[in-house]
GROMACS .gro file of C-alpha atoms in nm:
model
  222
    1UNK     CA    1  -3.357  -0.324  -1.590
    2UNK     CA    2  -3.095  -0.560  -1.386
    3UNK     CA    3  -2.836  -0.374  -1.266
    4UNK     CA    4  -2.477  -0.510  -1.361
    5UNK     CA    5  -2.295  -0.754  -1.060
    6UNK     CA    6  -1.961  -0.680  -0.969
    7UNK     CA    7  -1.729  -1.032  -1.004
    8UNK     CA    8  -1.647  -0.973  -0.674
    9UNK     CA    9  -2.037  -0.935  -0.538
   10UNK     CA   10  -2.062  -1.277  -0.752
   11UNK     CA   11  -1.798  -1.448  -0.525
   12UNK     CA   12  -1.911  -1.330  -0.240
   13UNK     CA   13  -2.340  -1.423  -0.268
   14UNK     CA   14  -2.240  -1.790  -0.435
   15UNK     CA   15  -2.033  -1.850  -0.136
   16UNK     CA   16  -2.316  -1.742   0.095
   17UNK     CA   17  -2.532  -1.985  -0.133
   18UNK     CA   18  -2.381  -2.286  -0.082
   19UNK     CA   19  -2.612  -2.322   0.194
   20UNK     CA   20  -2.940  -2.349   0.064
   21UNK     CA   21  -3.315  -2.502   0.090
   22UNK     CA   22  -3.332  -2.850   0.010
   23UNK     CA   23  -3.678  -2.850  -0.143
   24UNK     CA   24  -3.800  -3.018   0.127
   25UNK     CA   25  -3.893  -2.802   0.449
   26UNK     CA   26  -3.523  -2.777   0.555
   27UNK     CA   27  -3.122  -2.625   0.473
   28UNK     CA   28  -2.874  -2.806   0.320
   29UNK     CA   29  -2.481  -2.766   0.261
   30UNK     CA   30  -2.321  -2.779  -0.052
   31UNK     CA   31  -1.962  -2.808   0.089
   32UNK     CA   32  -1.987  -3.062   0.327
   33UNK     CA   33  -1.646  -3.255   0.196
   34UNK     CA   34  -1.320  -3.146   0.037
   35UNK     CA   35  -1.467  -3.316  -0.318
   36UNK     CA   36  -1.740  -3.036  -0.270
   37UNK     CA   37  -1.508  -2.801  -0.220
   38UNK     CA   38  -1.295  -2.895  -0.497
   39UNK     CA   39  -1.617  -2.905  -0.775
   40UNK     CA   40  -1.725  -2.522  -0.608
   41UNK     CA   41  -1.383  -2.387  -0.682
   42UNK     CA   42  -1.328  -2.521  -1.025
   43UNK     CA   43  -1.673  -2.401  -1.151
   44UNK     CA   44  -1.538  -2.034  -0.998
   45UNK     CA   45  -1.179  -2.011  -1.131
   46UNK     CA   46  -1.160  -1.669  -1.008
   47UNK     CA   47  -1.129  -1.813  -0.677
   48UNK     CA   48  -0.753  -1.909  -0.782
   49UNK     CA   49  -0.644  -1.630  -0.978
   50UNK     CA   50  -0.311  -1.675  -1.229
   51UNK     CA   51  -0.120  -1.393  -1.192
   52UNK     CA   52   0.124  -1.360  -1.424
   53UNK     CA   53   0.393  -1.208  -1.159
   54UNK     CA   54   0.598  -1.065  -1.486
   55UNK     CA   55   0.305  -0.750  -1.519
   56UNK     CA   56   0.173  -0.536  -1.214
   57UNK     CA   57  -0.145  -0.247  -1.246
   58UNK     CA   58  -0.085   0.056  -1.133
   59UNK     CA   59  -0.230   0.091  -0.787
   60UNK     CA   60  -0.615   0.200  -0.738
   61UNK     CA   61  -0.799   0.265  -0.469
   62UNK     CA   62  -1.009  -0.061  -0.339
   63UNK     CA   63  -0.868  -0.445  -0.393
   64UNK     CA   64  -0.679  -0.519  -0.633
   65UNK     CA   65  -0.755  -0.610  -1.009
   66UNK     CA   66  -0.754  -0.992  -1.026
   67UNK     CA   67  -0.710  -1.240  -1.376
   68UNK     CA   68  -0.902  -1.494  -1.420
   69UNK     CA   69  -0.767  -1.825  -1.319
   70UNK     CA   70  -0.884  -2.221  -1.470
   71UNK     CA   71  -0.878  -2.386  -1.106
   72UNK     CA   72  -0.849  -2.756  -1.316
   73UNK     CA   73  -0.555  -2.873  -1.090
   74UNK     CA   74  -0.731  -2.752  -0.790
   75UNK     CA   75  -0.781  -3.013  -0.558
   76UNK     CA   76  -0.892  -2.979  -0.213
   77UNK     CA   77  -0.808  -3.112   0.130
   78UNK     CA   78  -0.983  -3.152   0.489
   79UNK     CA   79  -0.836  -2.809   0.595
   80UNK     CA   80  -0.890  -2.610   0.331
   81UNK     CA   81  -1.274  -2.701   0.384
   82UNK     CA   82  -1.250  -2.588   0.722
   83UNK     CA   83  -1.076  -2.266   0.654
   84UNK     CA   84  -1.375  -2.198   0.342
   85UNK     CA   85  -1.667  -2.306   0.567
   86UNK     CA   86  -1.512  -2.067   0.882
   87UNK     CA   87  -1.518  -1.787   0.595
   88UNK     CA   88  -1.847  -1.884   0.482
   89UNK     CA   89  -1.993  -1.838   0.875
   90UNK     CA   90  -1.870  -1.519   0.911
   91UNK     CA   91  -1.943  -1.421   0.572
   92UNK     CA   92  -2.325  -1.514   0.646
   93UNK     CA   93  -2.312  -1.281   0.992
   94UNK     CA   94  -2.191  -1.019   0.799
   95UNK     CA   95  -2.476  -1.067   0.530
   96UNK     CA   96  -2.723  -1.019   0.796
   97UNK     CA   97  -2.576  -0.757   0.955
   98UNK     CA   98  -2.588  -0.552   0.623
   99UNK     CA   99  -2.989  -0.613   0.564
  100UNK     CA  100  -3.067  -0.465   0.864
  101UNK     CA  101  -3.309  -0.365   0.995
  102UNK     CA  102  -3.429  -0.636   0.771
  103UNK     CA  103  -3.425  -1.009   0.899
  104UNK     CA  104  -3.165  -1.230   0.820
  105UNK     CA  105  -3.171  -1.512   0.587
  106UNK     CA  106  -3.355  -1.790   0.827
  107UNK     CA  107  -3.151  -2.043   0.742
  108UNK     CA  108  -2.894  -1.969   1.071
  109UNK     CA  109  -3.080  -1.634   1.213
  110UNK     CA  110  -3.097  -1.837   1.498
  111UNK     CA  111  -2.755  -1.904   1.545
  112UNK     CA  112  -2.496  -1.630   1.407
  113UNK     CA  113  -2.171  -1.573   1.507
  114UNK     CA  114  -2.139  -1.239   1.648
  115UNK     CA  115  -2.023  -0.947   1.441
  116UNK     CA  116  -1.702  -0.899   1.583
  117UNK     CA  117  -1.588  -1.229   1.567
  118UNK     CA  118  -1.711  -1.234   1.182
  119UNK     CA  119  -1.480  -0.952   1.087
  120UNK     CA  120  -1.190  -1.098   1.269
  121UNK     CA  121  -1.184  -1.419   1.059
  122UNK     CA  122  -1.263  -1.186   0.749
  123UNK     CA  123  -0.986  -0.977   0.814
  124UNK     CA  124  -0.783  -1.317   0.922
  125UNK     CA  125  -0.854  -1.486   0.583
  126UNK     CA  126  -0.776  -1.164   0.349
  127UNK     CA  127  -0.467  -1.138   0.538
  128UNK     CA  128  -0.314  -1.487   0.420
  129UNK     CA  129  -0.249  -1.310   0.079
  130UNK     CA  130  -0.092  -1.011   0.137
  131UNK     CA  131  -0.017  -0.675  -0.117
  132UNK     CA  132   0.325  -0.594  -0.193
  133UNK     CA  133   0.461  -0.283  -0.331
  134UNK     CA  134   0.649  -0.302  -0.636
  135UNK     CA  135   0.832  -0.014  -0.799
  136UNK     CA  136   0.846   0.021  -1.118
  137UNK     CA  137   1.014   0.254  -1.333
  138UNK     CA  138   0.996   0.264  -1.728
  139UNK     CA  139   1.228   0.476  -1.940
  140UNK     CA  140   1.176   0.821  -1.988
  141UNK     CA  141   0.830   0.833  -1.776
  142UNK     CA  142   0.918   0.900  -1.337
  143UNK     CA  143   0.889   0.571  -1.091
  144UNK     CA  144   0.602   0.487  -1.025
  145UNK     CA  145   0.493   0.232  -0.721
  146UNK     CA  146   0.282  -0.081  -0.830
  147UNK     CA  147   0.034  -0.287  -0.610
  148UNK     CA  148  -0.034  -0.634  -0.645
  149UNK     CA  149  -0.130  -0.978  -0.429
  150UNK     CA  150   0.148  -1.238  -0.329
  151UNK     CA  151  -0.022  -1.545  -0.477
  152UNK     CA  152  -0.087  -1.795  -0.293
  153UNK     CA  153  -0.327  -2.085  -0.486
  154UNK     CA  154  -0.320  -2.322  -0.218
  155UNK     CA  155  -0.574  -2.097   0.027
  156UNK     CA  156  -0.881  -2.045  -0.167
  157UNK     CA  157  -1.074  -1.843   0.175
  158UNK     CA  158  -0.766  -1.602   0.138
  159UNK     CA  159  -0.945  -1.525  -0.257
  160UNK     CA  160  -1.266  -1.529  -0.127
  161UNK     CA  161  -1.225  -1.331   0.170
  162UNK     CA  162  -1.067  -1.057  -0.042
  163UNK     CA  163  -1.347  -1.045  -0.287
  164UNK     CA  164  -1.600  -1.044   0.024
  165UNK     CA  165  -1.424  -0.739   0.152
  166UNK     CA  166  -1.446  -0.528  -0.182
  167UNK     CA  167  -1.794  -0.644  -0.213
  168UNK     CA  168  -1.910  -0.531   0.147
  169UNK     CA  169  -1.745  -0.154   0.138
  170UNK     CA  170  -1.892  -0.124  -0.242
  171UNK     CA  171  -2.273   0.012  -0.314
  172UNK     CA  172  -2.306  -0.336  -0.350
  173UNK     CA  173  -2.380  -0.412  -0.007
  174UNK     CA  174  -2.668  -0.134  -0.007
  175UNK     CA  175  -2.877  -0.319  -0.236
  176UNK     CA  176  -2.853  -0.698  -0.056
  177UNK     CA  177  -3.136  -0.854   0.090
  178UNK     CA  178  -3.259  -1.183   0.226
  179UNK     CA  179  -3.552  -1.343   0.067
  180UNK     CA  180  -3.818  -1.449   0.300
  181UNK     CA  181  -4.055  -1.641   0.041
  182UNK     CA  182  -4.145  -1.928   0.184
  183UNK     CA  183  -3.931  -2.207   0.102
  184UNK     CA  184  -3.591  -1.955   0.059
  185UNK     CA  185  -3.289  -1.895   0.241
  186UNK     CA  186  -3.117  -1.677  -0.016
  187UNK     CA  187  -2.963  -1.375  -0.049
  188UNK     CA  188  -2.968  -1.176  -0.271
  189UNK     CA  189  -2.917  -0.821  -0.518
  190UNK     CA  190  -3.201  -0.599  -0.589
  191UNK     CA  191  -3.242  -0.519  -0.919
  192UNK     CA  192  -3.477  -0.254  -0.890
  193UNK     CA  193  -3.616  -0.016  -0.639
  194UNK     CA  194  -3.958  -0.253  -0.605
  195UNK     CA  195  -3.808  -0.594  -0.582
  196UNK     CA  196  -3.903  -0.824  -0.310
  197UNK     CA  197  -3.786  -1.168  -0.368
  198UNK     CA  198  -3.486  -1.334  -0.503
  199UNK     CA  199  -3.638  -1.439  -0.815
  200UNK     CA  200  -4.028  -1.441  -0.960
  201UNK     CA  201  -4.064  -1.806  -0.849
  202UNK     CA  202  -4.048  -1.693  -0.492
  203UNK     CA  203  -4.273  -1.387  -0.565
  204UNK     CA  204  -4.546  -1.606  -0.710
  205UNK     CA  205  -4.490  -1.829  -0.376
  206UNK     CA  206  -4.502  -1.496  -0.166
  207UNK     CA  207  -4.840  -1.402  -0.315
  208UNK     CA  208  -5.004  -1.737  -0.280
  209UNK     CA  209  -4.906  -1.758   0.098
  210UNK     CA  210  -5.019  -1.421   0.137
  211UNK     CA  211  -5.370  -1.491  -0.047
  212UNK     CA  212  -5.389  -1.808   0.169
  213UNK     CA  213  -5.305  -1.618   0.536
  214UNK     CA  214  -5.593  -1.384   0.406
  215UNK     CA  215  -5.839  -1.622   0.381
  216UNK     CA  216  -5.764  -1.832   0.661
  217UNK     CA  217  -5.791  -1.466   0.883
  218UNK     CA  218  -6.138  -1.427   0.750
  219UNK     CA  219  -6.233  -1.764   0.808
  220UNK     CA  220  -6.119  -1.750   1.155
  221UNK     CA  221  -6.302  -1.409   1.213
  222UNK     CA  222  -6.638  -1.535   1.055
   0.00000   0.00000   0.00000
């Protein structure tokens, strides 16, 4: 049975996505120019929430509650990219410090930004859209203090980096993996307690490499 993804575990793993295999042996980038940038965001219009700044939740423990944006007008520029693909670095180094002791995704194991530095940009990006306090006070019911994001649509990483943070301290983060089928850079969720690879496709390559390594080691031994 697949276990239900949080919107903000969603964020987090397609931004760690956008690097990828190519098909073809090697790793390639799916934000690479601000017109990438701008397609990733409008296909994820959570990214730019609309807040309607007229209604506040009451405050609960973790990030807050976010509506769903439409991201149409969104159009990005040259730093904005930056600022997204710096997120996306440290998001990565953070990824593979979570599946230890298991190995990273291969795609940069080789060349990861240490942890510290990670969680300062992480913490540097969330920052950029900071919670205010808000009092509110109906009549006939006591005041009541009300917590909700200063929007700020412009800075997409400051989005992100939020939903990154509520995904990592969530039981979320127990259950991510990298899949090391051949042919994968991925992370991913496990589903269940036996799962392996991202998705069957890579199990059936797993198994076939496997079979193959097999044989090879008995033909080398005979």
């Amino acid at each position: 049975m697949r276990e239900p993804i949080s919107r903000d575990a969603r964020l987090a793993l397609d931004l760690a996505l956008t690097v990828r295999h190519d098909g073809n042996g090697g790793v390639t980038d799916d934000l690479t120019t601000p017109a990438d940038l701008t397609a990733w965001v409008r296909a994820h219009p959570e990214v730019l929430p609309d807040i309607d700044r007229d209604r506040a939740t009451p405050h609960r423990p973790g990030p807050p509650a976010r509506e769903e944006g439409d991201g149409a007008g969104f159009t990005a520029d040259a730093a904005q990219l930056t600022a997204v693909r710096e997120l996306r670095a440290a998001v990565r180094a953070l990824f593979a410090r979570a599946v230890r002791p298991g190995a990273p995704s291969p795609a940069d194991a080789a060349h990861l930004m240490p942890a510290a530095e990670a969680l300062r940009r992480l913490n540097e990006a969330a920052s950029r859209t900071p919670i205010v306090p808000v009092l509110d006070w109906p009549e006939d019911t006591a005041p009541v203090v009300l917590h909700r994001p200063v929007r700020d649509a412009s800075d997409p990483a400051a989005t992100l980096a939020r939903a990154v943070i509520a995904f990592l301290t969530s039981p979320d983060r127990d259950r991510l993996r990298a899949c090391h089928a051949p042919r994968c850079v991925r992370y991913f969720l496990k589903d269940h307690p036996r799962q392996e690879w991202c998705k069957p496709s890579c199990g059936n390559r797993a198994r076939v490499a496997r079979h193959h390594r097999r044989h090879r080691t008995a033909a080398d031994t005979a």
